[in-house]
PDB file of C-alpha atoms and ligand atoms in Angstrom:
ATOM      1  CA  MET A  89     -10.690  17.540 -49.349  1.00 34.00           C
ATOM      2  CA  PRO A  90     -12.958  14.845 -51.261  1.00 37.00           C
ATOM      3  CA  GLY A  91     -11.416  11.508 -51.786  1.00 36.00           C
ATOM      4  CA  ARG A  92      -8.623  12.472 -48.760  1.00 38.00           C
ATOM      5  CA  THR A  93      -6.992   9.872 -47.005  1.00 41.00           C
ATOM      6  CA  GLY A  94      -4.578   9.618 -44.384  1.00 43.00           C
ATOM      7  CA  PRO A  95      -4.855  12.591 -41.106  1.00 43.00           C
ATOM      8  CA  ARG A  96      -6.193  15.139 -40.199  1.00 44.00           C
ATOM      9  CA  TYR A  97      -4.097  17.891 -39.225  1.00 43.00           C
ATOM     10  CA  SER A  98      -6.455  20.469 -37.524  1.00 43.00           C
ATOM     11  CA  SER A  99      -6.237  19.197 -33.535  1.00 44.00           C
ATOM     12  CA  ASP A 100      -4.389  15.911 -32.990  1.00 47.00           C
ATOM     13  CA  VAL A 101      -0.720  16.968 -34.920  1.00 46.00           C
ATOM     14  CA  SER A 102       0.541  20.279 -34.174  1.00 49.00           C
ATOM     15  CA  ARG A 103       0.771  22.734 -36.559  1.00 74.00           C
ATOM     16  CA  GLY A 104       3.985  23.234 -38.629  1.00 87.00           C
ATOM     17  CA  GLU A 105       6.291  26.438 -38.539  1.00 92.00           C
ATOM     18  CA  GLN A 106       5.761  28.049 -41.710  1.00 93.00           C
ATOM     19  CA  LEU A 107       9.020  30.155 -42.409  1.00 94.00           C
ATOM     20  CA  CYS A 108       8.467  31.741 -45.727  1.00 94.00           C
ATOM     21  CA  PHE A 109       6.183  33.888 -44.221  1.00 92.00           C
ATOM     22  CA  SER A 110       8.642  35.906 -41.577  1.00 91.00           C
ATOM     23  CA  ASP A 111      11.937  35.106 -43.571  1.00 95.00           C
ATOM     24  CA  ALA A 112      12.121  34.797 -47.503  1.00 96.00           C
ATOM     25  CA  TYR A 113      15.594  34.437 -47.342  1.00 97.00           C
ATOM     26  CA  ALA A 114      15.743  30.657 -45.158  1.00 97.00           C
ATOM     27  CA  ARG A 115      16.523  28.004 -48.362  1.00 98.00           C
ATOM     28  CA  SER A 116      16.784  25.296 -46.213  1.00 98.00           C
ATOM     29  CA  ALA A 117      15.294  24.342 -42.917  1.00 97.00           C
ATOM     30  CA  ALA A 118      15.593  21.165 -40.714  1.00 97.00           C
ATOM     31  CA  ALA A 119      11.683  19.420 -39.850  1.00 97.00           C
ATOM     32  CA  ARG A 120      10.872  16.075 -39.233  1.00 97.00           C
ATOM     33  CA  ILE A 121       8.120  14.855 -40.111  1.00 96.00           C
ATOM     34  CA  LEU A 122       4.064  14.910 -38.494  1.00 95.00           C
ATOM     35  CA  ALA A 123       2.787  12.870 -40.954  1.00 95.00           C
ATOM     36  CA  VAL A 124       3.372  11.403 -44.916  1.00 94.00           C
ATOM     37  CA  GLU A 125      -0.266  10.585 -46.917  1.00 92.00           C
ATOM     38  CA  LEU A 126       0.449   8.529 -49.436  1.00 88.00           C
ATOM     39  CA  GLU A 127      -2.957   8.644 -51.819  1.00 85.00           C
ATOM     40  CA  PRO A 128      -3.557  10.468 -53.636  1.00 86.00           C
ATOM     41  CA  MET A 129      -0.229  10.967 -54.332  1.00 89.00           C
ATOM     42  CA  PRO A 130       2.493  11.026 -51.609  1.00 92.00           C
ATOM     43  CA  ALA A 131       2.163  14.252 -49.609  1.00 95.00           C
ATOM     44  CA  VAL A 132       3.853  15.351 -46.331  1.00 96.00           C
ATOM     45  CA  LEU A 133       3.484  17.501 -43.044  1.00 96.00           C
ATOM     46  CA  LEU A 134       6.822  19.175 -42.046  1.00 97.00           C
ATOM     47  CA  ASP A 135       7.114  20.866 -38.163  1.00 95.00           C
ATOM     48  CA  SER A 136       9.188  23.411 -39.808  1.00 96.00           C
ATOM     49  CA  THR A 137       9.463  24.317 -43.558  1.00 97.00           C
ATOM     50  CA  VAL A 138      10.881  27.018 -45.963  1.00 97.00           C
ATOM     51  CA  PHE A 139       8.600  26.009 -48.490  1.00 98.00           C
ATOM     52  CA  TYR A 140       5.593  28.589 -50.740  1.00 97.00           C
ATOM     53  CA  PRO A 141       3.113  27.069 -50.647  1.00 96.00           C
ATOM     54  CA  GLY A 142       1.459  29.794 -53.546  1.00 95.00           C
ATOM     55  CA  GLY A 143      -0.697  31.715 -53.766  1.00 91.00           C
ATOM     56  CA  GLY A 144      -0.914  35.537 -54.513  1.00 88.00           C
ATOM     57  CA  GLY A 145      -0.540  35.024 -58.213  1.00 93.00           C
ATOM     58  CA  GLN A 146       2.915  32.492 -56.831  1.00 96.00           C
ATOM     59  CA  PRO A 147       3.562  29.648 -57.916  1.00 97.00           C
ATOM     60  CA  PRO A 148       4.426  27.402 -55.143  1.00 98.00           C
ATOM     61  CA  ASP A 149       8.025  26.097 -54.773  1.00 98.00           C
ATOM     62  CA  ALA A 150       9.604  23.516 -55.646  1.00 98.00           C
ATOM     63  CA  GLY A 151      12.352  21.601 -54.346  1.00 98.00           C
ATOM     64  CA  THR A 152      13.575  18.149 -52.058  1.00 97.00           C
ATOM     65  CA  LEU A 153      13.948  16.385 -48.442  1.00 97.00           C
ATOM     66  CA  THR A 154      16.970  14.871 -47.361  1.00 97.00           C
ATOM     67  CA  ARG A 155      16.423  12.466 -44.866  1.00 96.00           C
ATOM     68  CA  GLN A 156      19.450  13.034 -41.981  1.00 97.00           C
ATOM     69  CA  ALA A 157      20.040   9.653 -40.986  1.00 96.00           C
ATOM     70  CA  ASP A 158      20.711   8.508 -44.925  1.00 94.00           C
ATOM     71  CA  GLY A 159      20.957  10.807 -47.633  1.00 95.00           C
ATOM     72  CA  ALA A 160      17.892   9.344 -48.837  1.00 94.00           C
ATOM     73  CA  VAL A 161      16.696  12.289 -51.406  1.00 94.00           C
ATOM     74  CA  TRP A 162      12.879  13.282 -52.229  1.00 95.00           C
ATOM     75  CA  PRO A 163      12.056  15.360 -55.237  1.00 95.00           C
ATOM     76  CA  VAL A 164       9.486  17.807 -54.122  1.00 96.00           C
ATOM     77  CA  ARG A 165       7.402  18.860 -57.235  1.00 96.00           C
ATOM     78  CA  SER A 166       5.483  21.152 -55.167  1.00 97.00           C
ATOM     79  CA  ALA A 167       3.690  22.004 -51.459  1.00 98.00           C
ATOM     80  CA  ARG A 168       0.054  23.373 -50.836  1.00 96.00           C
ATOM     81  CA  LYS A 169      -1.767  24.738 -48.653  1.00 94.00           C
ATOM     82  CA  SER A 170      -4.954  22.635 -46.650  1.00 92.00           C
ATOM     83  CA  ASP A 171      -6.243  23.136 -43.842  1.00 89.00           C
ATOM     84  CA  GLY A 172      -4.291  26.299 -42.432  1.00 89.00           C
ATOM     85  CA  GLU A 173      -1.140  23.120 -43.000  1.00 93.00           C
ATOM     86  CA  ILE A 174       1.200  22.904 -45.741  1.00 96.00           C
ATOM     87  CA  LEU A 175       1.839  19.580 -47.542  1.00 96.00           C
ATOM     88  CA  HIS A 176       5.122  19.277 -49.701  1.00 97.00           C
ATOM     89  CA  ASP A 177       4.075  16.847 -53.054  1.00 97.00           C
ATOM     90  CA  LEU A 178       6.920  14.411 -53.676  1.00 95.00           C
ATOM     91  CA  GLU A 179       7.634  12.679 -56.605  1.00 89.00           C
ATOM     92  CA  PRO A 180       5.300   9.838 -56.698  1.00 83.00           C
ATOM     93  CA  GLY A 181       8.314   7.268 -56.943  1.00 76.00           C
ATOM     94  CA  ASP A 182       7.770   3.015 -57.163  1.00 72.00           C
ATOM     95  CA  ALA A 183       6.706   1.682 -53.672  1.00 67.00           C
ATOM     96  CA  ALA A 184       9.031  -1.767 -53.731  1.00 64.00           C
ATOM     97  CA  LEU A 185      12.291   0.300 -54.853  1.00 65.00           C
ATOM     98  CA  ASP A 186      11.603   3.522 -52.965  1.00 76.00           C
ATOM     99  CA  PRO A 187       9.416   3.640 -50.242  1.00 84.00           C
ATOM    100  CA  ALA A 188       7.847   6.809 -48.852  1.00 87.00           C
ATOM    101  CA  PRO A 189       9.013   9.052 -46.612  1.00 93.00           C
ATOM    102  CA  ALA A 190       8.329   8.081 -42.361  1.00 94.00           C
ATOM    103  CA  VAL A 191       6.775   9.690 -39.688  1.00 96.00           C
ATOM    104  CA  GLY A 192       9.545  11.005 -37.331  1.00 96.00           C
ATOM    105  CA  ASP A 193      11.872  10.824 -40.105  1.00 97.00           C
ATOM    106  CA  VAL A 194      14.326  14.087 -39.632  1.00 98.00           C
ATOM    107  CA  VAL A 195      15.229  15.623 -43.368  1.00 98.00           C
ATOM    108  CA  THR A 196      16.434  18.754 -44.464  1.00 98.00           C
ATOM    109  CA  ALA A 197      14.077  20.646 -47.127  1.00 98.00           C
ATOM    110  CA  GLU A 198      15.313  23.358 -49.062  1.00 98.00           C
ATOM    111  CA  ILE A 199      13.284  24.790 -51.787  1.00 98.00           C
ATOM    112  CA  ASP A 200      15.064  25.562 -55.426  1.00 98.00           C
ATOM    113  CA  TRP A 201      16.660  28.557 -54.405  1.00 98.00           C
ATOM    114  CA  PRO A 202      17.475  30.547 -58.095  1.00 97.00           C
ATOM    115  CA  ARG A 203      13.833  29.801 -59.588  1.00 97.00           C
ATOM    116  CA  ARG A 204      12.253  30.711 -55.379  1.00 98.00           C
ATOM    117  CA  HIS A 205      14.596  33.391 -55.479  1.00 97.00           C
ATOM    118  CA  LEU A 206      13.832  34.015 -58.960  1.00 97.00           C
ATOM    119  CA  LEU A 207      10.142  34.929 -58.242  1.00 98.00           C
ATOM    120  CA  MET A 208      11.026  37.027 -54.876  1.00 98.00           C
ATOM    121  CA  ARG A 209      12.917  39.540 -57.745  1.00 98.00           C
ATOM    122  CA  THR A 210      10.068  39.113 -60.097  1.00 98.00           C
ATOM    123  CA  HIS A 211       7.193  39.709 -57.366  1.00 97.00           C
ATOM    124  CA  THR A 212       8.686  42.804 -55.799  1.00 97.00           C
ATOM    125  CA  ALA A 213       8.941  43.873 -59.580  1.00 98.00           C
ATOM    126  CA  LEU A 214       5.276  43.231 -59.871  1.00 97.00           C
ATOM    127  CA  HIS A 215       4.498  45.420 -56.775  1.00 96.00           C
ATOM    128  CA  VAL A 216       6.645  48.818 -57.980  1.00 97.00           C
ATOM    129  CA  LEU A 217       4.226  48.087 -61.114  1.00 97.00           C
ATOM    130  CA  CYS A 218       1.538  48.373 -59.484  1.00 94.00           C
ATOM    131  CA  GLY A 219       2.656  51.314 -56.740  1.00 95.00           C
ATOM    132  CA  VAL A 220       3.375  53.552 -60.499  1.00 96.00           C
ATOM    133  CA  VAL A 221       0.523  53.365 -62.162  1.00 95.00           C
ATOM    134  CA  TRP A 222      -1.633  54.128 -58.920  1.00 93.00           C
ATOM    135  CA  ARG A 223       0.926  56.881 -57.839  1.00 94.00           C
ATOM    136  CA  ASP A 224       0.872  57.905 -61.383  1.00 96.00           C
ATOM    137  CA  TYR A 225      -2.220  56.692 -63.305  1.00 95.00           C
ATOM    138  CA  GLY A 226      -4.105  56.640 -60.867  1.00 93.00           C
ATOM    139  CA  ALA A 227      -4.555  53.435 -61.870  1.00 93.00           C
ATOM    140  CA  GLN A 228      -6.053  50.356 -59.261  1.00 90.00           C
ATOM    141  CA  VAL A 229      -4.744  46.537 -60.243  1.00 90.00           C
ATOM    142  CA  THR A 230      -7.386  43.911 -60.301  1.00 89.00           C
ATOM    143  CA  GLY A 231      -5.205  40.390 -60.258  1.00 89.00           C
ATOM    144  CA  GLY A 232      -2.186  39.204 -61.696  1.00 92.00           C
ATOM    145  CA  ASN A 233      -0.202  36.414 -62.248  1.00 95.00           C
ATOM    146  CA  MET A 234       3.731  35.805 -62.287  1.00 97.00           C
ATOM    147  CA  GLU A 235       5.951  32.574 -63.037  1.00 97.00           C
ATOM    148  CA  PRO A 236       9.533  33.123 -62.937  1.00 97.00           C
ATOM    149  CA  GLY A 237      11.517  35.942 -64.639  1.00 97.00           C
ATOM    150  CA  SER A 238       8.282  36.732 -66.355  1.00 98.00           C
ATOM    151  CA  GLY A 239       4.499  37.931 -64.838  1.00 98.00           C
ATOM    152  CA  ARG A 240       1.609  40.175 -65.133  1.00 97.00           C
ATOM    153  CA  MET A 241      -1.220  42.945 -64.225  1.00 95.00           C
ATOM    154  CA  ASP A 242      -4.558  43.210 -64.739  1.00 95.00           C
ATOM    155  CA  PHE A 243      -5.412  47.180 -63.766  1.00 94.00           C
ATOM    156  CA  GLU A 244      -8.730  49.227 -64.007  1.00 93.00           C
ATOM    157  CA  PHE A 245      -6.642  51.312 -66.068  1.00 93.00           C
ATOM    158  CA  GLU A 246      -8.696  52.775 -69.399  1.00 92.00           C
ATOM    159  CA  ARG A 247      -5.637  55.534 -70.706  1.00 91.00           C
ATOM    160  CA  MET A 248      -3.452  53.025 -71.088  1.00 90.00           C
ATOM    161  CA  SER A 249      -2.093  52.685 -74.189  1.00 88.00           C
ATOM    162  CA  GLY A 250       0.932  51.606 -76.338  1.00 87.00           C
ATOM    163  CA  GLU A 251       1.815  55.362 -75.890  1.00 88.00           C
ATOM    164  CA  LEU A 252       2.556  55.028 -72.163  1.00 92.00           C
ATOM    165  CA  VAL A 253       4.184  51.744 -72.147  1.00 91.00           C
ATOM    166  CA  GLY A 254       7.987  53.032 -72.434  1.00 94.00           C
ATOM    167  CA  GLU A 255       7.026  55.838 -69.830  1.00 96.00           C
ATOM    168  CA  ILE A 256       5.448  52.715 -67.658  1.00 97.00           C
ATOM    169  CA  GLU A 257       9.199  50.515 -68.660  1.00 97.00           C
ATOM    170  CA  ALA A 258      10.773  53.717 -67.182  1.00 97.00           C
ATOM    171  CA  LYS A 259       9.328  55.102 -64.544  1.00 98.00           C
ATOM    172  CA  VAL A 260       9.525  50.918 -62.823  1.00 98.00           C
ATOM    173  CA  ASN A 261      13.141  50.933 -64.050  1.00 98.00           C
ATOM    174  CA  ALA A 262      13.665  54.351 -61.683  1.00 98.00           C
ATOM    175  CA  GLU A 263      12.361  53.125 -58.686  1.00 98.00           C
ATOM    176  CA  LEU A 264      13.990  49.857 -58.445  1.00 97.00           C
ATOM    177  CA  ALA A 265      17.586  51.647 -59.435  1.00 97.00           C
ATOM    178  CA  ALA A 266      15.729  54.439 -55.856  1.00 97.00           C
ATOM    179  CA  GLY A 267      16.700  50.824 -53.529  1.00 97.00           C
ATOM    180  CA  ARG A 268      13.853  51.264 -51.954  1.00 98.00           C
ATOM    181  CA  ASP A 269      13.297  48.889 -48.396  1.00 98.00           C
ATOM    182  CA  VAL A 270      10.457  46.142 -49.330  1.00 97.00           C
ATOM    183  CA  ARG A 271       9.251  46.022 -45.486  1.00 96.00           C
ATOM    184  CA  VAL A 272       7.261  43.185 -44.163  1.00 94.00           C
ATOM    185  CA  ASN A 273       4.229  43.833 -41.391  1.00 93.00           C
ATOM    186  CA  VAL A 274       1.761  41.787 -39.509  1.00 91.00           C
ATOM    187  CA  LEU A 275      -1.185  43.754 -38.099  1.00 90.00           C
ATOM    188  CA  PRO A 276      -4.717  43.080 -36.751  1.00 90.00           C
ATOM    189  CA  ARG A 277      -7.141  43.670 -38.463  1.00 87.00           C
ATOM    190  CA  ASP A 278      -9.027  46.589 -37.606  1.00 87.00           C
ATOM    191  CA  GLU A 279      -5.387  48.378 -38.183  1.00 89.00           C
ATOM    192  CA  ALA A 280      -4.964  47.587 -41.218  1.00 86.00           C
ATOM    193  CA  PHE A 281      -9.115  47.972 -41.847  1.00 84.00           C
ATOM    194  CA  ALA A 282      -8.306  51.552 -41.414  1.00 85.00           C
ATOM    195  CA  ILE A 283      -5.370  52.145 -44.290  1.00 85.00           C
ATOM    196  CA  PRO A 284      -6.834  53.992 -46.765  1.00 81.00           C
ATOM    197  CA  ASP A 285      -3.678  52.080 -49.388  1.00 76.00           C
ATOM    198  CA  LEU A 286      -4.694  48.756 -48.212  1.00 79.00           C
ATOM    199  CA  ILE A 287      -8.459  49.485 -49.445  1.00 68.00           C
ATOM    200  CA  ARG A 288      -8.008  50.662 -52.048  1.00 66.00           C
ATOM    201  CA  THR A 289      -6.008  46.881 -52.419  1.00 63.00           C
ATOM    202  CA  LYS A 290      -9.432  45.501 -51.794  1.00 61.00           C
ATOM    203  CA  ILE A 291      -7.707  43.867 -48.861  1.00 61.00           C
ATOM    204  CA  ASN A 292     -12.362  43.830 -47.263  1.00 61.00           C
ATOM    205  CA  LEU A 293     -11.913  40.878 -50.172  1.00 66.00           C
ATOM    206  CA  LEU A 294      -9.823  39.396 -46.682  1.00 71.00           C
ATOM    207  CA  PRO A 295     -12.730  36.390 -45.213  1.00 73.00           C
ATOM    208  CA  PRO A 296     -13.799  37.569 -42.096  1.00 75.00           C
ATOM    209  CA  GLY A 297     -12.484  35.245 -39.573  1.00 77.00           C
ATOM    210  CA  ILE A 298      -8.484  36.112 -40.168  1.00 78.00           C
ATOM    211  CA  ALA A 299      -7.365  37.970 -37.571  1.00 84.00           C
ATOM    212  CA  GLU A 300      -4.502  38.880 -38.201  1.00 87.00           C
ATOM    213  CA  VAL A 301      -2.639  41.176 -41.836  1.00 89.00           C
ATOM    214  CA  ARG A 302       0.546  40.407 -43.172  1.00 90.00           C
ATOM    215  CA  THR A 303       1.486  43.740 -45.660  1.00 92.00           C
ATOM    216  CA  ILE A 304       3.976  43.835 -47.983  1.00 93.00           C
ATOM    217  CA  GLU A 305       5.626  47.787 -48.105  1.00 95.00           C
ATOM    218  CA  ILE A 306       7.727  49.563 -50.422  1.00 96.00           C
ATOM    219  CA  VAL A 307       9.168  51.803 -48.264  1.00 96.00           C
ATOM    220  CA  GLY A 308       7.744  55.887 -50.416  1.00 95.00           C
ATOM    221  CA  LEU A 309       6.288  53.428 -53.290  1.00 95.00           C
ATOM    222  CA  ASP A 310       3.088  50.255 -52.292  1.00 92.00           C
ATOM    223  CA  LEU A 311       1.734  48.888 -49.708  1.00 92.00           C
ATOM    224  CA  GLN A 312      -0.299  45.708 -50.088  1.00 89.00           C
ATOM    225  CA  ALA A 313      -1.459  42.631 -48.299  1.00 88.00           C
ATOM    226  CA  ASP A 314      -0.347  39.934 -49.658  1.00 88.00           C
ATOM    227  CA  GLY A 315       1.423  36.763 -48.831  1.00 88.00           C
ATOM    228  CA  GLY A 316       4.026  36.592 -51.152  1.00 94.00           C
ATOM    229  CA  THR A 317       7.338  36.438 -50.937  1.00 97.00           C
ATOM    230  CA  HIS A 318       9.231  38.984 -52.019  1.00 97.00           C
ATOM    231  CA  VAL A 319      13.174  41.152 -51.794  1.00 98.00           C
ATOM    232  CA  ALA A 320      13.867  42.925 -49.119  1.00 97.00           C
ATOM    233  CA  ASN A 321      14.967  46.135 -51.805  1.00 98.00           C
ATOM    234  CA  THR A 322      14.727  47.222 -54.986  1.00 97.00           C
ATOM    235  CA  HIS A 323      18.264  47.030 -55.887  1.00 96.00           C
ATOM    236  CA  GLU A 324      18.000  43.088 -55.858  1.00 97.00           C
ATOM    237  CA  VAL A 325      15.146  43.036 -58.462  1.00 97.00           C
ATOM    238  CA  GLY A 326      17.747  44.903 -61.471  1.00 96.00           C
ATOM    239  CA  ALA A 327      15.490  46.505 -64.630  1.00 97.00           C
ATOM    240  CA  ILE A 328      12.928  45.049 -65.903  1.00 98.00           C
ATOM    241  CA  ARG A 329      11.203  45.331 -69.364  1.00 97.00           C
ATOM    242  CA  VAL A 330       7.457  45.898 -70.104  1.00 96.00           C
ATOM    243  CA  THR A 331       6.470  43.430 -72.988  1.00 95.00           C
ATOM    244  CA  GLY A 332       3.497  44.255 -73.834  1.00 92.00           C
ATOM    245  CA  TYR A 333      -0.137  44.998 -73.222  1.00 92.00           C
ATOM    246  CA  GLU A 334      -3.498  44.306 -74.286  1.00 92.00           C
ATOM    247  CA  SER A 335      -7.140  45.465 -73.376  1.00 92.00           C
ATOM    248  CA  LYS A 336      -9.284  43.329 -71.788  1.00 89.00           C
ATOM    249  CA  GLY A 337     -12.207  45.623 -72.637  1.00 88.00           C
ATOM    250  CA  ARG A 338     -13.113  49.634 -72.755  1.00 90.00           C
ATOM    251  CA  ILE A 339     -11.468  49.089 -69.099  1.00 92.00           C
ATOM    252  CA  ASN A 340      -9.061  46.510 -67.870  1.00 94.00           C
ATOM    253  CA  LYS A 341      -6.012  46.795 -69.181  1.00 95.00           C
ATOM    254  CA  ARG A 342      -3.348  43.559 -68.425  1.00 96.00           C
ATOM    255  CA  ILE A 343       0.243  45.051 -68.989  1.00 96.00           C
ATOM    256  CA  ARG A 344       3.176  41.781 -69.468  1.00 97.00           C
ATOM    257  CA  ILE A 345       7.167  42.773 -67.224  1.00 98.00           C
ATOM    258  CA  GLU A 346      10.003  40.443 -67.475  1.00 98.00           C
ATOM    259  CA  LEU A 347      13.467  41.330 -65.375  1.00 98.00           C
ATOM    260  CA  ALA A 348      15.739  42.543 -68.262  1.00 96.00           C
ATOM    261  CA  THR A 349      18.653  41.714 -65.922  1.00 88.00           C
ATOM    262  CA  ALA A 350      20.236  37.695 -65.008  1.00 82.00           C
ATOM    263  CA  ASP A 351      20.789  39.024 -61.884  1.00 70.00           C
ATOM    264  CA  GLY A 352      20.025  42.007 -59.527  1.00 53.00           C
ATOM    265  CA  ALA A 353      22.245  44.381 -57.613  1.00 48.00           C
ATOM    266  CA  GLY A 354      22.611  42.956 -54.796  1.00 44.00           C
ATOM    267  CA  ALA A 355      21.717  39.085 -55.295  1.00 42.00           C
TER     268      ALA A 355
HETATM  269 ZN1   ZN B 458       3.682  40.172 -52.940  1.00 89.74          ZN
END
């Protein structure tokens, strides 16, 4: 990384545990600070974290670090992957008045849970949209992005039209209401590459060095290789609205959705 100073994390520091990938509902964790970097902006590596570093269209978490010894709080404005580790970007403070945390400090790392849970519901809704559009219209997804409460997906979907908007919305809401479980699995690469549903979602674009593939299954509807956080059952999403679609060319169409309920049924 150009201009980077401070420690490197590859060999001399043990790898931080990344709880967001195994337990999307973990909101906070006690952690020890393994490394602090001050330039160009303050950033911290923890031995265990609940922060999601962003990726796959899902934005990174924000939150706080609270030092257990004295209650000092540092806002975490974002998190990111660097050399395989999750770094926590702190709000830059006045170095004299607001010293950065130190290596060895024990903190409670806590994410902004209402925002994250909204992202989990939004992310899961987008999977249901993908699953419905593939199952009923045979259109493949090519990309997507989300904010808390709204998102978009791009499809190779030549037949998409304004008349289909209501139909797609109703089908997605029926699947959400069906209460389908959402399962996380980690598969050996060879096994994952043998699954047709994963091939369809461009698993072949994964870098060759990856030995295991994390998958998200909406049981009976959708299976994707995916690194994000999702709710455990589609009930928890509530209902969605399709807020628009755009043609990005003859074949490529973009569908926008938003969550239509303030809170999911299971939240
Ligand atoms: Zn996902």
